[in-house]
Structure formats: C-alpha cells, structure tokens
DNA sequence: AAAAAAT
C-alpha cells in the first residue's frame, strides 16, 4: 500500500488541508520539514501533527473563529499513533483485486471520495483495523465499507464471511444493490438478505459469502436458527451505526450479534451523525478503534433552504400542503409524518384531492414496501408520504423537497435534532440544492421548531402558502 | 412514536 506524500509518522491526529496563521502555533508540534510560512505569514500544510490535547483544543478554537479554513476537513484519530497515516488519491494505490477494481470503475467511481481517501487504507490495512467513521450522507460511506467487505471476502469459501446490519428493510435493499454491483465481477460471489419475510428451510446453512440484513432476522439466523456461523465472520459492518447502537434503537440486538463474533473480526461503524452519548458508547464497544470524522453538521445544511408554514390545526396543515403541491412536484418530494396512522390518513386525503401519492410505512408488508420504494426510485411516484422509516440513508437523487408534516420529536416530546438533520438530508444531496418545509400547527410545535432552529443555528424562514408569488419563488 | 423477530 502506498503512503501519501507528506504523511507524517508519529502523529496522532492530522487535518488536511488546513491553513493556520503562524502566530498561533506556539502549542502545535509541527513536523518541521517542508513547512514554511507563505508571503502572507500563513502556514500551509497537508500534514500537521498534534501531540497533546491542548494543541487540539487550540485548533478547535481556531476553527470556530474561522481563522482556519476547514472546508473538506477530515479528522483522523489513529489507534496506533506510531503507525504512519496513509491517504490515497486513487483506487489503484489500494492494490485491490483486479475484479474488485473493475467493479469500482464499473460503478462510475474514478477517484476516492474525501472520506474514502483516509478510510480505505485504514480498513484495508494488514491486520484489519476497526473503524468508527462519521460523514454526511452522499460522501461515499456505503461504497467505502462495501469495498472493505469485498476485499476481504473469499468467494471460494461457501459460507458467510461478511455481515452488514441496516436499521431498516429499505436501506438493506439499497446497500445490497451496491454490494451486488461492485461485486459483479466475482463470478462465485453470492449475497444473502437477512430480512423479515425471507424464510429458509430449517437446518440449512447459508452458502452466500456476504449477508446484509436487519437486526432481528440476523440475530435469529446467527443464534436460534443457526443459518450463519458467527464465528466465521471476518468483517462486521454497522450502517447508520448511531441508531444501531442507540438505547432507543437496535442496541440490544446489535450488541448480542457482536458478542457472537470472533475476537479478531473487523468492526466498521458508519453514520452521518453521532450524538455524544452514542459516540462514547461506540468507542467503548469497538476495541481499539480508529476514528474518522468529516465535516460538521452546519455545512450539511448550507445547501438546503429551510422554511416553516404557520397553521392552527391538522386540517390547515393539509390545506397548506395542497397549496404547495404544484411547487413540490416539479421534482420528487418526501413528506414525513410522526405516526403510521397520520401517514396513511394523509396519503388517503391527498389522493381524494386527486393527487397521486405513494405511502410507505412499517406496517405494510415487505413485498409492498419493496415495490413502493422501487417505484419512487424509478420516478414513477413523485411524492412519498412516509414515517421515520425513510428518515435515514434512503438515496433518491431527484428528491428536492422534504416536508415535515409533523416535526420530528422523541418519545418525551422533545425536538429530535438528529432525525431532523437526517430527514432534510434526503434532499440537497451530492451538492444539489434542496428545500425543506416544516408544518407548524400549535404553540407547542412552534416551540419545537424554534429549538431546532437554535440547535443548528440556522434561520428557518416563514412561508406564506397563500402567497403564490412566494411559492413560485421557493420552487425555483 | 417508529423501527425491528420465525418472538
């Protein structure tokens, strides 16, 4: 494996690329060679090492005060501070198996994304390293861990060697497709979907080398039904890791699965957001983790225009939504509700008005869910009414509008900032512009919106849905 | 409250 030029041996933490004003560097232990101030007295470098926390906190301060250009900032925290930090600028440098490299290029990837530059060398290192990675959606997380799985798999061995857990059925299907595409030049490679409704004969053993699934089914297949021998798993991936290990989420099952895996199994955790407590837990459950973080959440919101509509009841929200309808159906839209019940009510009301809408929620049968998401992906459905089942990870490039018919709140009725970010992150993907409209129907929900606004420190503007000019304006 | 199991 090739090391990037200028990588620094002995560093615990590196930022690429950053510019530091030279006067503030007293606490930074810089690698002396090759780093000279430029004409403006600024220090430009692709590799700076920090030896202590004080230096790190200074850097954080600089970032906050905007003295440091942190666009495309990647933060890497290595398990072994003495090993060199690699970063690759091309897929060739990774020395992938030819059939895997072929798969990568067939998917249209030419160069590694920002997160992949740093994550791939770590994941493919020998021996395999554990990794906790955070980066916004659309930055190549899925491709990164799929590549890691495919590089470890031995197609000749007819048993599961890689295991990937997803929080929902839809996401498992989506990720499965990436595995199939990228792995299509391995002739003998097979993929199994461990999802609800996918039934196998008792006593059978899986011959597929890679398994993707949702926690409940995977747990059953590993323990009670013994379709999978967990002791033979070499790579374990948690996608949307924050929900997978959150107490409110799938923590129980994920951890029970993890405990069955062999000690030397590689663990890879990927998520767009990590709340503090979840982040700490992640560092506790993953032995000797490497950590990669990319970008802060504010930057995700920059390409998404956020509005709110003031109403006084659910029916008024419905009316306002109808007024907006022409504007949101220019491309594709997702409408989020708090409960399955509201979602199915809303979908029914909208079709009564003569609008074509699709409905997706967890109460539907898996076959139906697969069909709906497929139609939405293909663009046959323009508007999808759904619950939090689609809040995370679902990639449909044409989605330009997200509507929160109900604001996201947790079980205690407090604003759910993480889910808000994930929901509106369904739009504005791959640097495209996006639009988010929040429906407010009471003092209480206005309060929640204000708290969300404060949390992200980003203005959410009022939108008058009776004003056609204004609607025209946001649509363009 | 939603999601997730052959419970």
PDB file of N, CA and C (backbone and C1' of nucleotides) in Angstrom, chain A residues 200 214 217 253 340 362 369, chain B:
ATOM      1  N   UNK A 200     -36.071 -19.420   5.287  1.00  0.00           N
ATOM      2  CA  UNK A 200     -35.238 -20.519   4.803  1.00  0.00           C
ATOM      3  C   UNK A 200     -35.671 -21.814   5.475  1.00  0.00           C
ATOM      4  N   UNK A 214     -31.413  -6.903   8.555  1.00  0.00           N
ATOM      5  CA  UNK A 214     -31.895  -6.110   9.682  1.00  0.00           C
ATOM      6  C   UNK A 214     -31.652  -6.912  10.964  1.00  0.00           C
ATOM      7  N   UNK A 217     -33.724 -10.355  12.279  1.00  0.00           N
ATOM      8  CA  UNK A 217     -33.554 -11.551  11.459  1.00  0.00           C
ATOM      9  C   UNK A 217     -32.120 -12.070  11.531  1.00  0.00           C
ATOM     10  N   UNK A 253     -30.021  -5.959  20.103  1.00  0.00           N
ATOM     11  CA  UNK A 253     -29.757  -6.993  19.105  1.00  0.00           C
ATOM     12  C   UNK A 253     -28.382  -6.830  18.477  1.00  0.00           C
ATOM     13  N   UNK A 340     -47.570   6.144  11.805  1.00  0.00           N
ATOM     14  CA  UNK A 340     -48.055   5.409  10.633  1.00  0.00           C
ATOM     15  C   UNK A 340     -49.474   5.832  10.298  1.00  0.00           C
ATOM     16  N   UNK A 362     -43.893   1.142   8.150  1.00  0.00           N
ATOM     17  CA  UNK A 362     -43.502  -0.165   8.652  1.00  0.00           C
ATOM     18  C   UNK A 362     -44.644  -1.138   8.831  1.00  0.00           C
ATOM     19  N   UNK A 369     -43.569  -2.868   0.453  1.00  0.00           N
ATOM     20  CA  UNK A 369     -42.584  -1.820   0.714  1.00  0.00           C
ATOM     21  C   UNK A 369     -41.532  -1.813  -0.379  1.00  0.00           C
TER      22      UNK A 369
ATOM     23  P    DA B   1     -47.062   6.923  21.446  1.00  0.00           P
ATOM     24  O5'  DA B   1     -45.978   7.853  20.673  1.00  0.00           O
ATOM     25  C5'  DA B   1     -46.357   8.662  19.557  1.00  0.00           C
ATOM     26  C4'  DA B   1     -45.632   8.213  18.313  1.00  0.00           C
ATOM     27  C3'  DA B   1     -45.878   6.749  17.917  1.00  0.00           C
ATOM     28  O3'  DA B   1     -45.910   6.678  16.501  1.00  0.00           O
ATOM     29  C1'  DA B   1     -43.595   7.087  18.241  1.00  0.00           C
ATOM     30  P    DA B   2     -45.946   5.174  15.771  1.00  0.00           P
ATOM     31  O5'  DA B   2     -44.429   5.030  15.290  1.00  0.00           O
ATOM     32  C5'  DA B   2     -43.880   6.026  14.450  1.00  0.00           C
ATOM     33  C4'  DA B   2     -42.771   5.434  13.612  1.00  0.00           C
ATOM     34  C3'  DA B   2     -43.012   3.981  13.202  1.00  0.00           C
ATOM     35  O3'  DA B   2     -42.469   3.749  11.916  1.00  0.00           O
ATOM     36  C1'  DA B   2     -41.141   4.106  14.626  1.00  0.00           C
ATOM     37  P    DA B   3     -42.672   2.320  11.255  1.00  0.00           P
ATOM     38  O5'  DA B   3     -41.278   1.606  11.523  1.00  0.00           O
ATOM     39  C5'  DA B   3     -40.078   2.160  10.999  1.00  0.00           C
ATOM     40  C4'  DA B   3     -38.905   1.400  11.578  1.00  0.00           C
ATOM     41  C3'  DA B   3     -39.057  -0.108  11.474  1.00  0.00           C
ATOM     42  O3'  DA B   3     -38.300  -0.547  10.362  1.00  0.00           O
ATOM     43  C1'  DA B   3     -38.334   0.554  13.661  1.00  0.00           C
ATOM     44  P    DA B   4     -38.602  -2.083   9.875  1.00  0.00           P
ATOM     45  O5'  DA B   4     -37.820  -2.974  10.932  1.00  0.00           O
ATOM     46  C5'  DA B   4     -36.421  -2.783  11.156  1.00  0.00           C
ATOM     47  C4'  DA B   4     -36.011  -3.754  12.245  1.00  0.00           C
ATOM     48  C3'  DA B   4     -36.639  -5.126  12.057  1.00  0.00           C
ATOM     49  O3'  DA B   4     -35.695  -6.168  12.002  1.00  0.00           O
ATOM     50  C1'  DA B   4     -37.027  -4.337  14.237  1.00  0.00           C
ATOM     51  P    DA B   5     -36.324  -7.408  11.225  1.00  0.00           P
ATOM     52  O5'  DA B   5     -37.544  -7.875  12.159  1.00  0.00           O
ATOM     53  C5'  DA B   5     -37.320  -8.519  13.401  1.00  0.00           C
ATOM     54  C4'  DA B   5     -37.358 -10.040  13.211  1.00  0.00           C
ATOM     55  C3'  DA B   5     -38.743 -10.583  12.818  1.00  0.00           C
ATOM     56  O3'  DA B   5     -38.528 -11.838  12.191  1.00  0.00           O
ATOM     57  C1'  DA B   5     -38.195 -11.258  15.011  1.00  0.00           C
ATOM     58  P    DA B   6     -39.593 -12.356  11.136  1.00  0.00           P
ATOM     59  O5'  DA B   6     -39.958 -13.812  11.581  1.00  0.00           O
ATOM     60  C5'  DA B   6     -41.226 -14.033  12.235  1.00  0.00           C
ATOM     61  C4'  DA B   6     -41.239 -15.423  12.727  1.00  0.00           C
ATOM     62  C3'  DA B   6     -40.507 -15.647  14.078  1.00  0.00           C
ATOM     63  O3'  DA B   6     -41.231 -16.674  14.773  1.00  0.00           O
ATOM     64  C1'  DA B   6     -39.880 -17.202  12.572  1.00  0.00           C
ATOM     65  P    DT B   7     -42.271 -16.612  15.892  1.00  0.00           P
ATOM     66  O5'  DT B   7     -41.184 -16.121  16.940  1.00  0.00           O
ATOM     67  C5'  DT B   7     -40.872 -16.881  18.093  1.00  0.00           C
ATOM     68  C4'  DT B   7     -40.521 -15.906  19.172  1.00  0.00           C
ATOM     69  C3'  DT B   7     -41.673 -15.627  20.133  1.00  0.00           C
ATOM     70  O3'  DT B   7     -41.534 -16.495  21.247  1.00  0.00           O
ATOM     71  C1'  DT B   7     -40.697 -13.588  19.368  1.00  0.00           C
TER      72       DT B   7
END
